[in-house]
Tab-separated table of C-alpha atoms in Angstrom:
chain	number	residue	atom	x	y	z
A	1	UNK	CA	-10.740	12.383	-3.877
A	2	UNK	CA	-8.707	12.758	-7.060
A	3	UNK	CA	-8.126	9.882	-9.448
A	4	UNK	CA	-5.388	7.569	-8.210
A	5	UNK	CA	-3.264	4.996	-9.957
A	6	UNK	CA	-3.106	1.437	-8.729
A	7	UNK	CA	0.538	1.996	-7.908
A	8	UNK	CA	-0.381	4.913	-5.655
A	9	UNK	CA	-3.054	2.832	-3.904
A	10	UNK	CA	-0.587	-0.030	-3.357
A	11	UNK	CA	1.930	2.439	-1.900
A	12	UNK	CA	-0.729	3.825	0.471
A	13	UNK	CA	-1.626	0.303	1.651
A	14	UNK	CA	2.021	-0.651	2.200
A	15	UNK	CA	2.667	2.593	4.056
A	16	UNK	CA	-0.376	2.038	6.278
A	17	UNK	CA	0.710	-1.545	7.045
A	18	UNK	CA	4.315	-0.595	7.797
A	19	UNK	CA	4.885	-1.834	11.345
A	20	UNK	CA	1.586	-3.736	11.419
A	21	UNK	CA	-2.022	-2.638	10.989
A	22	UNK	CA	-5.522	-4.095	11.003
A	23	UNK	CA	-7.733	-4.226	7.912
A	24	UNK	CA	-9.798	-1.343	9.248
A	25	UNK	CA	-6.789	0.916	9.771
A	26	UNK	CA	-5.445	0.150	6.287
A	27	UNK	CA	-8.886	0.669	4.742
A	28	UNK	CA	-9.254	4.150	6.230
A	29	UNK	CA	-5.669	5.260	5.595
A	30	UNK	CA	-5.815	4.153	1.941
A	31	UNK	CA	-9.379	5.471	1.381
A	32	UNK	CA	-10.728	2.113	0.155
A	33	UNK	CA	-13.949	0.191	0.550
A	34	UNK	CA	-13.822	-3.199	2.246
A	35	UNK	CA	-14.291	-5.003	-1.092
A	36	UNK	CA	-11.475	-3.014	-2.721
A	37	UNK	CA	-9.179	-3.667	0.225
A	38	UNK	CA	-9.808	-7.427	0.107
A	39	UNK	CA	-8.849	-7.484	-3.579
A	40	UNK	CA	-5.669	-5.472	-3.057
A	41	UNK	CA	-4.616	-7.486	0.003
A	42	UNK	CA	-4.946	-10.784	-1.841
A	43	UNK	CA	-2.747	-9.507	-4.699
A	44	UNK	CA	-0.191	-8.012	-2.298
A	45	UNK	CA	0.007	-11.231	-0.264
A	46	UNK	CA	0.337	-13.298	-3.436
A	47	UNK	CA	3.262	-11.102	-4.534
A	48	UNK	CA	4.846	-11.137	-1.031
A	49	UNK	CA	4.647	-7.357	-0.591
A	50	UNK	CA	2.578	-7.747	2.572
A	51	UNK	CA	2.074	-10.576	5.058
A	52	UNK	CA	-0.688	-11.530	7.471
A	53	UNK	CA	0.419	-12.001	11.086
A	54	UNK	CA	-1.872	-14.709	12.536
A	55	UNK	CA	-1.457	-14.072	16.261
A	56	UNK	CA	-2.134	-10.350	16.200
A	57	UNK	CA	-4.542	-10.459	13.208
A	58	UNK	CA	-2.631	-7.663	11.495
A	59	UNK	CA	-0.952	-7.099	8.160
A	60	UNK	CA	2.695	-6.130	7.925
A	61	UNK	CA	4.756	-4.784	5.034
A	62	UNK	CA	7.523	-7.206	4.004
A	63	UNK	CA	11.082	-6.282	3.037
A	64	UNK	CA	10.053	-6.515	-0.620
A	65	UNK	CA	7.143	-4.171	0.120
A	66	UNK	CA	9.452	-1.689	1.839
A	67	UNK	CA	11.710	-1.734	-1.233
A	68	UNK	CA	8.653	-1.007	-3.396
A	69	UNK	CA	7.748	1.941	-1.146
A	70	UNK	CA	11.293	3.299	-1.298
A	71	UNK	CA	11.360	3.136	-5.102
A	72	UNK	CA	7.881	4.657	-5.357
A	73	UNK	CA	8.949	7.599	-3.187
A	74	UNK	CA	12.179	8.095	-5.151
A	75	UNK	CA	10.293	8.148	-8.457
A	76	UNK	CA	7.818	10.649	-6.999
A	77	UNK	CA	10.696	12.887	-5.920
A	78	UNK	CA	12.319	12.662	-9.359
A	79	UNK	CA	9.070	13.546	-11.095
A	80	UNK	CA	8.350	16.487	-8.809
A	81	UNK	CA	11.884	17.867	-9.170
A	82	UNK	CA	11.738	17.711	-12.979
A	83	UNK	CA	8.370	19.469	-13.141
A	84	UNK	CA	9.588	22.275	-10.875
A	85	UNK	CA	12.492	23.166	-13.186
């Protein structure tokens, strides 16, 4: 796997958790070890980008997290369009 920025990893986690996902599903979709995932989840929960749903034992992207994803995708599109010119 190529080198990834933390921002890209956060975006992958938020995308995986969009609609609700278990730790295992997020871990595999974001290509992270369990230890890495635990660290990222604690930071994302602390910053209210993701929330833990007790009853279903899943993680879900918050509205703030969805806004982050939207901005991340828009920046990616801007960067790719400027490099193609």
